[in-house]
């Protein structure tokens, strides 16, 4: 087991290594609904999953959606294109030429929120994202940064689709 107990006359030892000694834990679902309060559990942990004190900051950005919906590509993105983008779009208008159908490549239009919360190592903390209840439907970029009391930091970027009250 993970604590080094003897199992079948063998000792199992787990050593976790990494370049960052902290993790920020804020699970952003792939889809959020603005018709109800958005509360997400938040924590900062060390590499062994033990909670530690620090601050979590969350920046939320609205993204500009593509001009039209793309069909799912039935082939992998080529590493070299044989057609230039104009020729490709003319012949395959329902498919993305490169990665323009991926939220990671959408243009940021504006910052929606900048939230900072102090996180403890003894209680369960919740991050309130009520600001999203007033936002339009669409894709959003969520950048989460965690910093512990020793100054160690890490960040994670996630993307979510918001089904908002505005069109």
XYZ file of C-alpha atoms in Angstrom:
167
model
C 0.000 0.000 0.000
C 1.005 3.663 -0.169
C 2.292 3.938 3.397
C 5.034 1.357 2.990
C 3.328 -1.549 4.768
C 4.616 -5.045 4.143
C 2.415 -6.864 1.619
C 3.278 -10.463 0.671
C 6.763 -10.073 2.160
C 7.465 -7.069 -0.070
C 7.581 -3.447 0.901
C 6.129 -0.948 -1.549
C 7.532 2.558 -1.354
C 6.105 5.452 -3.330
C 8.252 8.503 -3.967
C 6.625 11.480 -5.674
C 8.891 13.846 -7.553
C 8.121 16.995 -9.455
C 9.360 20.415 -10.410
C 6.595 22.076 -8.367
C 6.063 20.955 -4.823
C 2.464 22.174 -4.750
C -0.711 21.534 -6.709
C -3.750 23.757 -7.073
C -6.963 21.739 -6.982
C -9.992 23.384 -8.544
C -11.928 21.075 -10.799
C -13.609 23.123 -13.502
C -16.290 21.055 -15.262
C -16.265 21.103 -19.055
C -19.728 22.651 -18.919
C -21.247 25.061 -16.386
C -24.834 26.242 -16.044
C -25.475 29.854 -15.024
C -29.032 29.253 -13.851
C -27.733 28.094 -10.456
C -25.001 29.129 -8.048
C -21.556 27.921 -9.111
C -19.564 26.665 -6.135
C -16.388 24.651 -6.620
C -14.201 23.009 -3.975
C -10.722 24.514 -3.928
C -7.501 23.504 -2.215
C -3.735 23.652 -2.408
C -1.901 20.418 -1.676
C 1.633 19.156 -1.589
C 2.664 16.295 -3.881
C 1.353 13.767 -1.337
C -2.130 15.281 -1.423
C -1.921 16.909 2.012
C -3.664 20.284 2.245
C -1.446 23.309 2.771
C -2.161 26.989 3.411
C -1.908 29.589 0.716
C -3.801 31.726 -1.771
C -5.672 30.730 -4.902
C -6.340 33.313 -7.562
C -8.666 32.689 -10.467
C -8.901 34.809 -13.595
C -11.786 34.116 -15.966
C -11.713 35.317 -19.568
C -14.497 35.347 -22.160
C -13.392 33.849 -25.464
C -14.480 34.743 -28.971
C -16.164 31.719 -30.510
C -15.298 30.710 -34.069
C -17.384 32.190 -36.877
C -19.117 28.865 -37.482
C -19.277 25.348 -36.043
C -16.800 22.811 -37.326
C -17.370 19.115 -37.953
C -15.156 16.728 -36.024
C -12.084 15.956 -38.074
C -11.989 12.319 -39.204
C -8.196 12.404 -39.479
C -5.326 13.698 -37.410
C -4.093 17.238 -37.874
C -1.285 16.999 -40.437
C 2.175 18.178 -39.495
C 2.543 19.608 -43.012
C -0.289 21.019 -45.091
C -0.451 20.185 -48.795
C -3.178 22.788 -49.363
C -2.997 26.385 -48.285
C -5.804 27.554 -45.994
C -7.883 29.170 -48.783
C -7.841 26.007 -50.902
C -8.633 23.817 -47.897
C -11.574 25.993 -46.788
C -12.930 25.998 -50.341
C -12.791 22.197 -50.580
C -13.635 21.335 -46.944
C -15.638 24.260 -45.513
C -17.013 22.267 -42.569
C -13.556 21.353 -41.200
C -11.001 23.471 -39.381
C -7.790 24.066 -41.348
C -5.539 24.066 -38.310
C -6.682 24.373 -34.661
C -9.201 27.186 -34.982
C -11.879 24.842 -33.612
C -9.992 24.359 -30.318
C -10.765 26.691 -27.382
C -7.028 26.984 -26.677
C -6.803 28.986 -29.915
C -9.848 31.232 -29.386
C -9.140 34.924 -28.975
C -9.609 36.384 -25.475
C -12.190 39.169 -25.671
C -12.236 40.408 -22.066
C -11.516 39.554 -18.439
C -14.719 38.574 -16.651
C -13.410 38.007 -13.121
C -10.338 38.175 -10.936
C -10.947 36.302 -7.676
C -8.484 35.633 -4.850
C -9.202 33.414 -1.863
C -7.167 32.470 1.188
C -7.035 28.681 1.544
C -6.494 26.903 4.864
C -5.039 23.495 5.549
C -7.763 22.448 7.986
C -11.105 23.256 6.354
C -12.823 22.585 3.065
C -12.789 25.752 0.993
C -15.226 26.667 -1.752
C -14.733 29.160 -4.535
C -17.837 31.111 -5.536
C -18.079 31.903 -9.245
C -21.336 33.869 -9.093
C -19.978 36.367 -11.621
C -20.617 33.754 -14.305
C -24.361 33.912 -13.666
C -24.447 37.287 -15.427
C -22.394 36.236 -18.445
C -23.378 35.247 -21.955
C -23.241 31.657 -23.146
C -19.943 30.673 -24.693
C -16.444 29.402 -24.017
C -14.388 30.719 -21.113
C -10.743 30.380 -20.162
C -10.078 29.849 -16.432
C -6.530 30.466 -15.165
C -5.953 29.199 -11.632
C -2.820 30.128 -9.701
C -1.842 28.785 -6.312
C 0.863 30.068 -4.009
C 1.702 28.590 -0.619
C 2.983 30.481 2.404
C 6.597 29.674 1.418
C 6.169 31.437 -1.926
C 6.065 28.286 -4.069
C 3.566 28.639 -6.896
C 1.881 26.748 -9.690
C -0.830 27.453 -12.235
C -3.351 25.545 -14.315
C -5.442 26.694 -17.284
C -8.795 25.088 -18.052
C -11.552 25.797 -20.567
C -15.270 25.530 -19.914
C -18.471 26.056 -21.821
C -20.980 28.257 -20.028
C -24.664 27.914 -20.678
C -25.571 31.418 -19.567
C -28.758 33.409 -19.199
C -27.798 35.749 -22.013
C -27.555 34.593 -25.609
